[in-house]
Short mmCIF file of C-alpha atoms in Angstrom, two decimals:
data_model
loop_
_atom_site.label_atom_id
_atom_site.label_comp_id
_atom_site.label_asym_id
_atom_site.label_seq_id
_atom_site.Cartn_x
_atom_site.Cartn_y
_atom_site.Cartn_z
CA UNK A 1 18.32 148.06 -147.40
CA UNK A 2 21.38 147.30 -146.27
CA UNK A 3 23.20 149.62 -143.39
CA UNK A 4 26.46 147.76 -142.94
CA UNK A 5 29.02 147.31 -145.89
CA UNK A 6 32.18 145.51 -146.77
CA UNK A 7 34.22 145.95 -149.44
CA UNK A 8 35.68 143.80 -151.56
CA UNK A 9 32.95 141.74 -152.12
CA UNK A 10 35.18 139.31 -153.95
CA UNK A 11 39.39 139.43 -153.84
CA UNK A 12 42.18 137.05 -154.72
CA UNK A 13 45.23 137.16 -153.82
CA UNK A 14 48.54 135.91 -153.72
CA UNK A 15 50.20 134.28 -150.57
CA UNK A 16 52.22 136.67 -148.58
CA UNK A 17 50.23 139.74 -149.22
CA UNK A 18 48.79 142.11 -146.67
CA UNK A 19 45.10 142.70 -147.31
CA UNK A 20 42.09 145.05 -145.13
CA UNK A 21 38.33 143.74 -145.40
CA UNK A 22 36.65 147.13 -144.63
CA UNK A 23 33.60 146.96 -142.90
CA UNK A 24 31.18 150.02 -142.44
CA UNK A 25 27.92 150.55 -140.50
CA UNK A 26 25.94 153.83 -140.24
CA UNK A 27 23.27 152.90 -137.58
CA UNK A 28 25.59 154.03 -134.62
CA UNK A 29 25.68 150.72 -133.39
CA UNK A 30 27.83 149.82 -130.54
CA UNK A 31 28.91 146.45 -130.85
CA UNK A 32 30.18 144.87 -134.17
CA UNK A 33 31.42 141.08 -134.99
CA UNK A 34 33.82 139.58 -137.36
CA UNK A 35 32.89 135.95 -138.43
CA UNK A 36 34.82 133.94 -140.86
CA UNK A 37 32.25 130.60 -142.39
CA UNK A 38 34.17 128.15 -145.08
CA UNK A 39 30.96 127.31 -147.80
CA UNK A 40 28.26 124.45 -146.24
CA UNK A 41 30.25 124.44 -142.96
CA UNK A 42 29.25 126.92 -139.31
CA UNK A 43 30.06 130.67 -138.78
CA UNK A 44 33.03 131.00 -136.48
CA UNK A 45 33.07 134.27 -134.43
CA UNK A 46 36.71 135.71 -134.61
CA UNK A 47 36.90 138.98 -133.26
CA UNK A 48 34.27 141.69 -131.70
CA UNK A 49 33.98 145.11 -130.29
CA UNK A 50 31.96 146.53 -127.66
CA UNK A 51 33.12 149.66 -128.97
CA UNK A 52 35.65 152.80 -130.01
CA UNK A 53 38.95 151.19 -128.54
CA UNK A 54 38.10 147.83 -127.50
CA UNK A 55 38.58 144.50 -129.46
CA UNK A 56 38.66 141.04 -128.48
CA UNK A 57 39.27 137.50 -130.02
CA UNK A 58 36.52 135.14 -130.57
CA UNK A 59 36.43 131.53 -130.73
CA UNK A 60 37.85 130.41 -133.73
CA UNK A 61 41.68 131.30 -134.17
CA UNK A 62 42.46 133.57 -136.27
CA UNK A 63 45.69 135.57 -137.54
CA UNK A 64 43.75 138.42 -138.07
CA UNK A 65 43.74 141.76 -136.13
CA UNK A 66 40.97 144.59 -136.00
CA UNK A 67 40.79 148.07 -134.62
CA UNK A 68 37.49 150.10 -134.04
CA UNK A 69 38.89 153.47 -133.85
CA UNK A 70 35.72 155.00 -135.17
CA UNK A 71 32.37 153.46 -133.92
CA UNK A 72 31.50 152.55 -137.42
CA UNK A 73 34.27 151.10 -138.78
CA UNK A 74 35.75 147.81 -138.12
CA UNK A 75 38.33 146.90 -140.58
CA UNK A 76 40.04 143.27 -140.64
CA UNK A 77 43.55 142.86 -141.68
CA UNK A 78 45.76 140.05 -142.68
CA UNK A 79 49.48 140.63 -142.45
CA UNK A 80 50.45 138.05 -144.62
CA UNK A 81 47.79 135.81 -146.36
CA UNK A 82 47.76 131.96 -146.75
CA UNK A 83 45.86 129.77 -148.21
CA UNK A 84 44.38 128.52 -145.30
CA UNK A 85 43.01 132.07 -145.24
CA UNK A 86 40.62 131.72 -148.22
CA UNK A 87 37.00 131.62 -146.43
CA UNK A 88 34.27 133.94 -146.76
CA UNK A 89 34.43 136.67 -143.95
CA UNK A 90 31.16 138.46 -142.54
CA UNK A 91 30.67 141.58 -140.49
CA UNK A 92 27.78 141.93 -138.18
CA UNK A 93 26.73 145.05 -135.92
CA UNK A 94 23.76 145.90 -133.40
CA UNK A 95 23.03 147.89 -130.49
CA UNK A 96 24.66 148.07 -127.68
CA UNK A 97 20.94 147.74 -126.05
CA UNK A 98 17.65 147.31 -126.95
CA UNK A 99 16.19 144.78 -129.36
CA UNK A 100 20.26 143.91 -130.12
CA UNK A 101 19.04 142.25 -133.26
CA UNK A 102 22.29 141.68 -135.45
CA UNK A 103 22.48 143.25 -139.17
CA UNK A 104 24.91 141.42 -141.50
CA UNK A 105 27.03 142.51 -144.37
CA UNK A 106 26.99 141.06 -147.51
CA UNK A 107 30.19 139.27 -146.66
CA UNK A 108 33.69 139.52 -148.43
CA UNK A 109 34.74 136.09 -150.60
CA UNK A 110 38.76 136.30 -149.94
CA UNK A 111 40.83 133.44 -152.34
CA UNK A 112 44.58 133.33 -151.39
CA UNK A 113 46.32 131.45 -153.94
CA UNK B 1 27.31 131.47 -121.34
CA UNK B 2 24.16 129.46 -122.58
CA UNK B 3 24.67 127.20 -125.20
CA UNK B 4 22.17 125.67 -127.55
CA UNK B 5 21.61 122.39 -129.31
CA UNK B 6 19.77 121.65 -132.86
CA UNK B 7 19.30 118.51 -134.67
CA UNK B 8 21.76 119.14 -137.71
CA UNK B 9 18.72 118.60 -140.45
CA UNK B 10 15.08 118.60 -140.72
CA UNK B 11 12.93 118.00 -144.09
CA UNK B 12 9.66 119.67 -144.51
CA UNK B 13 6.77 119.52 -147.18
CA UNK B 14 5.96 122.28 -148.99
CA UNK B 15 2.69 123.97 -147.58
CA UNK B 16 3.16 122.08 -144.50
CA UNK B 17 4.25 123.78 -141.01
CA UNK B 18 7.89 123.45 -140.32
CA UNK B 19 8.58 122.86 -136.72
CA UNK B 20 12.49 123.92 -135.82
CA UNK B 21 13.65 123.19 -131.85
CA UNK B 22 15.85 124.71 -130.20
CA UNK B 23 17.40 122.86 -126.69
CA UNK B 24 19.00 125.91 -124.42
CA UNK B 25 18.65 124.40 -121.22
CA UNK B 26 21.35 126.69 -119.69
CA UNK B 27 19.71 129.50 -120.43
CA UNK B 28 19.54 132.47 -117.62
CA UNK B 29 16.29 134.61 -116.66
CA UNK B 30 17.51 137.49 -118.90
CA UNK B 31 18.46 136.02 -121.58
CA UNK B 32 16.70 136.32 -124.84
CA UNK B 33 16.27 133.73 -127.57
CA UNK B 34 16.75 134.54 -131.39
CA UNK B 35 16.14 133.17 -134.56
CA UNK B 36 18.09 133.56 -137.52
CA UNK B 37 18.52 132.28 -140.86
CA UNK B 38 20.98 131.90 -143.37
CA UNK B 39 20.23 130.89 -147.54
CA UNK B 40 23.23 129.89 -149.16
CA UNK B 41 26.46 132.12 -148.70
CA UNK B 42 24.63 135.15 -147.50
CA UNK B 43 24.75 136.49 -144.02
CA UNK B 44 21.92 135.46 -141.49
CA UNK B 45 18.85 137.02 -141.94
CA UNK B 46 16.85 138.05 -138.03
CA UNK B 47 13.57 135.59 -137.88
CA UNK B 48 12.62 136.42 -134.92
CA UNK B 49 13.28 136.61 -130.77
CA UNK B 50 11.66 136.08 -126.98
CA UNK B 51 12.55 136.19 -123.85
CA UNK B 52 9.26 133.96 -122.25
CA UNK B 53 6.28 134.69 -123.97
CA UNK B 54 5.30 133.07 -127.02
CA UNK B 55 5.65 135.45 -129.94
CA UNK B 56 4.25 136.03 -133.58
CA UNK B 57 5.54 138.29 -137.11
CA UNK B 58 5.43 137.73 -140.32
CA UNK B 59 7.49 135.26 -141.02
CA UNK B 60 7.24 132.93 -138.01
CA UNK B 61 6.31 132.31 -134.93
CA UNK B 62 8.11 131.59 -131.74
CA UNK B 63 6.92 128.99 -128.97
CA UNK B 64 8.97 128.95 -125.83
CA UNK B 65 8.11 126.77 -122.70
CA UNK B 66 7.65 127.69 -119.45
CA UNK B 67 10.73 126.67 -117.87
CA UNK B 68 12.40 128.52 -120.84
CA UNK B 69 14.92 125.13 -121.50
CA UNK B 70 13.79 124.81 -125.10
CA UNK B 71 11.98 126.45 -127.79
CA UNK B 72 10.53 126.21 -130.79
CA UNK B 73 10.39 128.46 -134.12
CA UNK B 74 7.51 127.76 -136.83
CA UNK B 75 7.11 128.67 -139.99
CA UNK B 76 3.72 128.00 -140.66
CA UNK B 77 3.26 127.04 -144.62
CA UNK B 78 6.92 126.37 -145.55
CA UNK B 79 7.76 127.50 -149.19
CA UNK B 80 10.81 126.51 -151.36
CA UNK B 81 12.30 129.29 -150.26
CA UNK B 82 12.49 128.65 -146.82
CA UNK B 83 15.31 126.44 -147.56
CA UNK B 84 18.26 127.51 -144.94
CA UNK B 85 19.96 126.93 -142.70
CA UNK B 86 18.32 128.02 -138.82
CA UNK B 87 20.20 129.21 -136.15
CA UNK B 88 18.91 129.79 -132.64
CA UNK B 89 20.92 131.58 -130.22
CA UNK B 90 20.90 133.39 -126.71
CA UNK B 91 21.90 136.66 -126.14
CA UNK B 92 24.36 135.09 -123.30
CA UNK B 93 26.88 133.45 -125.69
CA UNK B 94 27.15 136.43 -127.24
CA UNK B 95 26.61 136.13 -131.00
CA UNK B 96 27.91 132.89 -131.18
CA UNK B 97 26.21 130.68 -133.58
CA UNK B 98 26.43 127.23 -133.60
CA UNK B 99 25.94 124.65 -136.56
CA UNK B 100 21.98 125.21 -136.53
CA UNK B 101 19.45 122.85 -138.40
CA UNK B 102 19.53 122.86 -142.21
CA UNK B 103 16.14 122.95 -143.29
CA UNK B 104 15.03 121.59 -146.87
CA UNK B 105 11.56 122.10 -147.99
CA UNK B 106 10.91 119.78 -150.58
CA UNK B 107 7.88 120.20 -153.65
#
């Protein structure tokens, strides 16, 4: 059973628009991950937290922001969406010690057209 | 950070032992190595992970050698479903994932 959700599972949208990928974990878990993966192709890492007030970028660059003011929520939000912004985003969270075995979300589909 | 290197595909009879490397010959003393998987579109599923003993679950098992440069995940009667693609990682690069091996297990 899932412990980490995203919502919308599935959202299109039209270019210029300002959409939020919410993503939700309630396993207290300190770190969480953004990844963005295009279908058949690898999962980029775009942004992560180490916790309540800190964000950073990943690899892959992205016109996204984040902000983890709550330790389990991580929301992702596009100012003004593209095209180039359709991919399938996923969030990830795990400890901050311990086993730090990473639980994925079911992953939001986001189509800009 | 340590990185890692898989060959980009592997095939594997069904029934048969599938036999996934993993290069990380960067790899630092405390640094773990974990499996994951992913099937399709979904988000990668946790295999299994070791730091330098050899170690065994349900669903695989996990060789690593002694000078902890490489390793290697089994899955020891493949089924259709195995299908995915693999990733191995170390806890050094932080959650990055690289390409991993697509695995096909074929009837």
């Amino acid at each position: 059973e899932a412990d980490i959700y995203q919502t919308p599972r599935y959202l299109v949208i039209g270019t210029g628009k300002k959409i939020t990928l919410e993503c939700s974990q309630t396993m207290g878990h300190d770190k969480m991950y953004w990844y963005q993966q295009d279908p058949g192709m690898e999962l980029h890492l775009i942004h992560y937290s180490y916790g309540v007030n800190s964000t950073e970028k990943g690899d892959l660059s992205s016109e996204s922001t984040v902000s983890r003011i709550r330790t389990e929520h991580f929301p992702l939000t596009l100012e003004s969406a593209r095209p180039s912004h359709t991919s399938q985003y996923l969030c990830a969270s795990r400890p901050g010690s311990g086993a730090n075995v990473l639980t994925f979300g079911a992953g939001s589909r986001l189509t800009v057209l | 950070d340590a990185k890692t290197t898989q060959p980009t595909s592997m095939d594997c009879a069904e029934g048969r032992a599938a036999n996934l490397p993993c290069n990380h010959s960067t790899i630092s003393g405390n640094e773990y190595v974990y499996w994951y998987r992913q099937i399709h579109s979904q988000g990668p599923q946790y295999i299994i992970h070791g730091l330098k003993n050899n170690e065994t679950n349900e669903m695989a098992s996990l060789i690593i050698t002694e000078d902890r440069k490489s390793s290697t995940l089994i899955l020891p009667h493949a089924t259709l479903r195995d299908t995915a693609v693999y990733y191995c990682i170390v806890t050094g690069n932080d959650m990055r994932f690289g390409a991993g091996t697509r695995l096909t297990v074929k009837p």
